[in-house]
Short mmCIF file of C-alpha atoms in Angstrom, two decimals:
data_model
loop_
_atom_site.label_atom_id
_atom_site.label_comp_id
_atom_site.label_asym_id
_atom_site.label_seq_id
_atom_site.Cartn_x
_atom_site.Cartn_y
_atom_site.Cartn_z
CA MET A 1 -8.78 79.22 -36.41
CA ALA A 2 -6.53 76.83 -34.10
CA SER A 3 -3.04 77.84 -33.77
CA PRO A 4 -0.84 75.05 -35.39
CA GLU A 5 0.43 74.13 -31.54
CA GLU A 6 -3.17 73.62 -30.87
CA VAL A 7 -3.98 70.94 -33.17
CA ALA A 8 -0.45 69.00 -32.69
CA PHE A 9 -1.30 69.12 -28.99
CA GLY A 10 -4.27 67.73 -30.37
CA SER A 11 -3.46 65.11 -33.00
CA LEU A 12 -1.06 63.80 -29.59
CA LEU A 13 -3.76 64.02 -26.79
CA PHE A 14 -5.58 61.51 -29.94
CA TRP A 15 -2.78 59.26 -30.24
CA GLY A 16 -2.68 59.45 -27.00
CA ILE A 17 -5.89 58.47 -26.06
CA ALA A 18 -5.60 55.42 -28.99
CA MET A 19 -2.63 53.97 -28.07
CA MET A 20 -3.65 53.93 -24.30
CA LEU A 21 -6.99 52.26 -25.33
CA VAL A 22 -5.48 49.47 -27.61
CA ALA A 23 -3.09 48.81 -24.09
CA ALA A 24 -6.07 48.80 -22.92
CA GLY A 25 -7.31 46.18 -25.04
CA CYS A 26 -4.21 44.02 -25.01
CA LEU A 27 -4.91 43.82 -21.36
CA LEU A 28 -8.13 42.70 -21.56
CA LEU A 29 -7.35 40.36 -24.25
CA PHE A 30 -4.71 38.93 -22.18
CA LEU A 31 -5.97 38.60 -19.15
CA VAL A 32 -9.41 36.72 -20.72
CA THR A 33 -6.78 34.59 -22.92
CA TYR A 34 -5.25 33.54 -18.82
CA GLN A 35 -8.25 33.24 -17.49
CA LYS A 36 -9.50 30.80 -19.93
CA ARG A 37 -6.55 28.94 -20.16
CA LEU A 38 -5.90 29.27 -16.62
CA LEU A 39 -9.58 27.57 -16.40
CA GLN A 40 -8.73 24.45 -19.06
CA GLN A 41 -5.57 24.11 -16.93
CA GLN A 42 -8.02 23.58 -14.01
CA LEU A 43 -10.28 21.38 -15.12
CA ARG A 44 -7.46 19.05 -17.19
CA LEU A 45 -5.76 18.89 -13.14
CA ARG A 46 -9.11 18.07 -11.52
CA THR A 47 -9.76 15.69 -14.70
CA ALA A 48 -6.56 13.62 -14.35
CA GLU A 49 -7.30 13.55 -10.53
CA THR A 50 -10.70 11.96 -10.91
CA LEU A 51 -9.48 9.85 -13.14
CA HIS A 52 -6.82 9.39 -10.40
CA GLN A 53 -9.67 8.39 -7.72
CA GLN A 54 -11.48 5.97 -10.32
CA ALA A 55 -8.37 4.11 -10.69
CA LEU A 56 -7.23 3.98 -7.52
CA LEU A 57 -10.84 3.20 -6.09
CA ALA A 58 -10.70 0.39 -9.00
CA ALA A 59 -7.82 -1.36 -7.58
CA VAL A 60 -9.13 -1.07 -4.00
CA ILE A 61 -11.45 -2.91 -5.19
CA GLU A 62 -9.55 -5.32 -6.49
CA ALA A 63 -7.23 -5.86 -3.37
CA GLN A 64 -10.40 -6.25 -1.47
CA GLU A 65 -11.33 -8.84 -3.99
CA GLY A 66 -8.35 -11.33 -3.99
CA GLU A 67 -7.87 -10.71 0.26
CA ARG A 68 -11.63 -12.17 0.12
CA GLU A 69 -10.43 -14.58 -2.57
CA ARG A 70 -7.59 -15.56 0.03
CA ILE A 71 -9.42 -15.88 2.48
CA GLY A 72 -11.52 -18.28 0.95
CA GLN A 73 -9.26 -20.82 -0.41
CA ASP A 74 -7.87 -20.86 3.20
CA LEU A 75 -11.37 -21.38 4.22
CA HIS A 76 -11.67 -24.47 2.16
CA ASP A 77 -8.64 -25.97 1.86
CA GLY A 78 -7.90 -25.90 5.57
CA ILE A 79 -10.63 -25.69 7.50
CA GLY A 80 -13.01 -27.55 5.65
CA SER A 81 -11.61 -29.73 4.64
CA THR A 82 -9.79 -30.20 8.22
CA LEU A 83 -13.50 -30.59 9.46
CA ALA A 84 -14.52 -33.14 6.56
CA THR A 85 -11.58 -35.64 8.02
CA ALA A 86 -13.15 -34.87 11.66
CA LYS A 87 -16.18 -35.50 10.60
CA LEU A 88 -15.68 -38.50 9.09
CA LEU A 89 -13.95 -39.21 12.06
CA VAL A 90 -16.52 -39.11 14.11
CA ASN A 91 -18.88 -40.87 12.29
CA ARG A 92 -16.67 -43.86 12.46
CA LEU A 93 -17.15 -43.57 15.74
CA GLY A 94 -20.62 -43.64 15.73
CA SER A 95 -20.93 -46.75 13.82
CA GLN A 96 -22.36 -49.76 15.65
CA PRO A 97 -20.53 -51.46 16.58
CA GLY A 98 -17.73 -48.77 16.80
CA PRO A 99 -13.62 -49.81 15.55
CA ALA A 100 -11.78 -52.00 17.54
CA ASN A 101 -8.94 -48.51 16.89
CA ALA A 102 -12.04 -45.80 18.60
CA PRO A 103 -8.94 -44.33 21.22
CA ASP A 104 -6.86 -43.36 18.74
CA LEU A 105 -9.77 -42.26 16.04
CA LEU A 106 -11.02 -40.09 18.72
CA THR A 107 -7.54 -38.25 19.63
CA LEU A 108 -6.73 -38.09 15.51
CA VAL A 109 -10.29 -35.96 16.34
CA GLU A 110 -9.08 -34.11 18.89
CA GLU A 111 -6.18 -33.22 16.84
CA LEU A 112 -7.73 -31.73 13.40
CA MET A 113 -9.81 -29.84 15.78
CA ALA A 114 -6.68 -27.64 17.25
CA THR A 115 -5.43 -28.20 14.09
CA ALA A 116 -9.02 -26.03 12.74
CA VAL A 117 -9.13 -23.66 15.53
CA GLN A 118 -5.57 -23.00 14.92
CA ASP A 119 -6.25 -22.12 11.75
CA ALA A 120 -9.03 -19.72 12.48
CA ARG A 121 -7.51 -17.55 14.72
CA SER A 122 -4.48 -17.10 11.71
CA ILE A 123 -7.00 -16.71 9.33
CA SER A 124 -9.04 -13.58 11.99
CA HIS A 125 -5.55 -12.11 13.32
CA SER A 126 -4.78 -11.81 8.65
CA LEU A 127 -8.62 -10.39 9.20
CA TYR A 128 -7.37 -7.70 11.55
CA PRO A 129 -4.45 -8.26 13.32
CA ALA A 130 -5.48 -7.39 17.38
CA VAL A 131 -2.35 -7.20 18.69
CA LEU A 132 -2.11 -4.18 15.99
CA ALA A 133 -4.63 -2.11 17.85
CA ARG A 134 -3.51 -3.10 21.42
CA PHE A 135 -0.10 -2.60 21.34
CA GLY A 136 0.62 -0.68 18.45
CA LEU A 137 2.89 -1.80 15.80
CA ALA A 138 5.89 -2.85 16.43
CA GLU A 139 4.78 -5.08 18.75
CA ALA A 140 2.08 -6.43 15.63
CA LEU A 141 5.44 -6.49 13.25
CA GLN A 142 7.29 -8.93 16.04
CA HIS A 143 4.58 -11.08 15.87
CA LEU A 144 4.40 -11.09 12.55
CA VAL A 145 7.78 -12.23 12.41
CA ASP A 146 7.59 -14.72 14.95
CA VAL A 147 4.91 -16.23 13.51
CA ALA A 148 6.16 -16.27 10.05
CA ASN A 149 9.35 -18.08 11.84
CA GLU A 150 7.36 -20.78 13.67
CA THR A 151 5.50 -21.63 10.80
CA GLY A 152 8.02 -20.93 7.85
CA THR A 153 11.24 -22.22 5.93
CA LEU A 154 12.62 -18.64 5.59
CA ARG A 155 13.94 -16.86 8.47
CA ILE A 156 13.26 -13.86 9.18
CA GLY A 157 14.95 -11.56 11.04
CA LEU A 158 13.18 -7.89 12.19
CA ALA A 159 14.81 -4.36 13.23
CA LEU A 160 12.90 -1.75 15.50
CA HIS A 161 13.21 1.90 15.50
CA TYR A 162 9.99 3.26 16.27
CA PRO A 163 10.22 5.97 18.84
CA ARG A 164 7.34 8.13 17.40
CA PRO A 165 3.76 6.12 16.41
CA LEU A 166 1.10 7.16 13.82
CA ALA A 167 -2.62 6.69 13.52
CA LEU A 168 -3.58 3.47 13.56
CA ARG A 169 -5.39 3.97 9.79
CA GLN A 170 -1.60 4.08 8.57
CA GLU A 171 0.14 1.29 11.42
CA LEU A 172 -2.61 -1.26 9.68
CA ALA A 173 -1.11 -0.29 6.00
CA LEU A 174 2.20 -0.74 6.33
CA TYR A 175 1.58 -3.68 9.25
CA ARG A 176 -0.48 -4.89 5.26
CA ILE A 177 1.91 -4.02 3.13
CA CYS A 178 5.04 -5.74 5.27
CA GLN A 179 2.21 -8.52 5.70
CA GLU A 180 2.40 -8.73 1.86
CA LEU A 181 6.09 -8.45 1.09
CA VAL A 182 6.64 -10.94 3.95
CA HIS A 183 4.19 -13.58 2.57
CA ASN A 184 5.58 -12.73 -1.24
CA ALA A 185 8.89 -13.41 -0.30
CA GLN A 186 7.97 -16.68 1.61
CA LYS A 187 6.73 -17.78 -1.60
CA HIS A 188 8.43 -16.18 -4.39
CA ALA A 189 11.95 -15.82 -3.00
CA LYS A 190 13.68 -18.90 -4.77
CA GLY A 191 16.90 -19.36 -3.45
CA ALA A 192 16.18 -17.34 -0.50
CA THR A 193 17.61 -18.39 3.60
CA ARG A 194 16.67 -15.43 4.81
CA LEU A 195 14.57 -12.39 5.31
CA ASP A 196 15.23 -9.21 7.21
CA VAL A 197 12.45 -6.70 7.87
CA ALA A 198 12.58 -3.24 9.42
CA LEU A 199 10.83 -0.33 10.14
CA GLN A 200 13.25 2.59 11.34
CA GLN A 201 13.09 6.24 12.01
CA ARG A 202 15.25 8.53 10.07
CA GLY A 203 14.61 11.93 10.47
CA GLU A 204 11.10 12.73 10.00
CA ARG A 205 11.04 9.81 6.68
CA LEU A 206 10.27 6.38 8.43
CA VAL A 207 11.40 3.76 6.36
CA LEU A 208 9.90 -0.08 5.68
CA THR A 209 12.36 -2.51 4.35
CA VAL A 210 11.73 -5.43 3.16
CA GLU A 211 14.83 -7.42 1.80
CA ASP A 212 15.66 -10.55 1.06
CA ASP A 213 18.47 -12.77 -0.13
CA GLY A 214 17.42 -14.87 -3.33
CA CYS A 215 17.92 -15.14 -7.12
CA GLY A 216 16.19 -11.82 -7.14
CA LEU A 217 14.53 -10.31 -9.46
CA PRO A 218 13.86 -12.19 -13.59
CA ALA A 219 15.71 -9.99 -15.70
CA PRO A 220 13.89 -8.78 -18.79
CA ALA A 221 14.36 -9.29 -22.62
CA GLY A 222 16.79 -7.22 -24.46
CA GLY A 223 19.32 -6.65 -20.96
CA SER A 224 17.74 -4.27 -20.04
CA PRO A 225 17.76 -3.48 -15.81
CA ALA A 226 14.75 -4.34 -13.98
CA PRO A 227 11.57 -2.49 -13.35
CA ALA A 228 11.16 -0.66 -10.69
CA VAL A 229 7.89 -1.94 -9.89
CA VAL A 230 6.75 -5.74 -10.66
CA ALA A 231 3.01 -6.85 -11.87
CA GLY A 232 1.19 -9.02 -9.42
CA ALA A 233 -1.55 -8.74 -7.45
CA GLY A 234 0.09 -9.17 -4.20
CA LEU A 235 2.11 -6.27 -5.28
CA ARG A 236 -0.41 -4.04 -6.92
CA ASN A 237 -2.49 -4.40 -3.54
CA ILE A 238 0.78 -2.42 -2.15
CA ASP A 239 0.96 -0.13 -4.24
CA VAL A 240 -2.66 0.55 -3.42
CA ARG A 241 -1.52 0.58 0.35
CA VAL A 242 1.44 3.12 -0.77
CA GLN A 243 -0.54 5.83 -2.51
CA MET A 244 -3.37 5.55 0.34
CA LEU A 245 -0.39 6.64 2.50
CA GLY A 246 1.10 9.23 0.72
CA ALA A 247 3.81 7.72 0.95
CA ARG A 248 6.88 6.27 -1.71
CA LEU A 249 7.92 2.72 -3.25
CA HIS A 250 11.40 1.92 -3.68
CA GLN A 251 11.82 -2.11 -5.70
CA GLN A 252 15.75 -2.92 -6.37
CA VAL A 253 18.16 -5.67 -7.27
CA PRO A 254 20.99 -5.01 -4.27
CA ALA A 255 24.75 -6.27 -5.76
CA ALA A 256 24.32 -9.65 -3.82
CA GLY A 257 21.57 -10.50 -5.14
CA GLY A 258 17.90 -10.68 -4.24
CA THR A 259 15.40 -8.43 -4.07
CA CYS A 260 14.79 -4.95 -1.51
CA PHE A 261 11.92 -3.09 -1.02
CA ARG A 262 11.65 0.40 0.55
CA ILE A 263 8.72 2.22 1.34
CA GLU A 264 9.05 5.88 2.86
CA LEU A 265 6.65 7.81 4.82
CA GLN A 266 6.99 11.36 5.78
CA THR A 267 6.20 11.54 9.18
CA PRO A 268 4.50 14.94 10.80
CA GLU A 269 6.95 16.85 13.18
CA GLN A 270 7.34 15.89 17.07
CA PRO A 271 6.01 18.78 19.33
CA SER A 272 8.72 20.15 20.78
#
């Protein structure tokens, strides 16, 4: 017959084993629940990433279609109409008998053809800026500003501090962003007399700023502050490129008026 001490020890051992089994079961249940929640979270993240990639792809396609539409309109309204006018003049020159003002018509045809050549070069440059591939982003921005100052009424200033060039793909994206912002300001910055463009390396950040002194953004109903990003096909294109760069876009209304766009991009550390 077991002694009371042996009975007490056996009872204690039984409860100890039972508690260990309960603890092991709770731990196993926790691990299974944690793993299940982790898998669900990973699935949600993958789903969100997939949706984001789909939205980004749709925005890229929309941007490409918008650029094609703009190029088609430039070809139709610019080169197309110029060549059509030149063709009419050439037909007049080829009529029998020839017109009395044939020399003047010939001079006009030459001027029209020169205009068509210039328009073709401009469209070609907008499709792919050769100066960017040859000389880099700084020279491409300088060329963009010089051309805009020659052809537009809005005076554009440029400040450059770009000692650490990026890869060509990133430079092309930044160039397109600046090109779109300059075009947007020329078209929509009411009352603006000056546009300032700056590309500045600030430590590990590269900052592109485009600021005009126009009337600024229209205030939304209710007197609430201006939105961070204004809707529009051009600005949606900019937003797509900003996301592809992994950069940040800030849109502000300075106290003095106008509109300021600032794109900030983290650049890799310069090797020592």
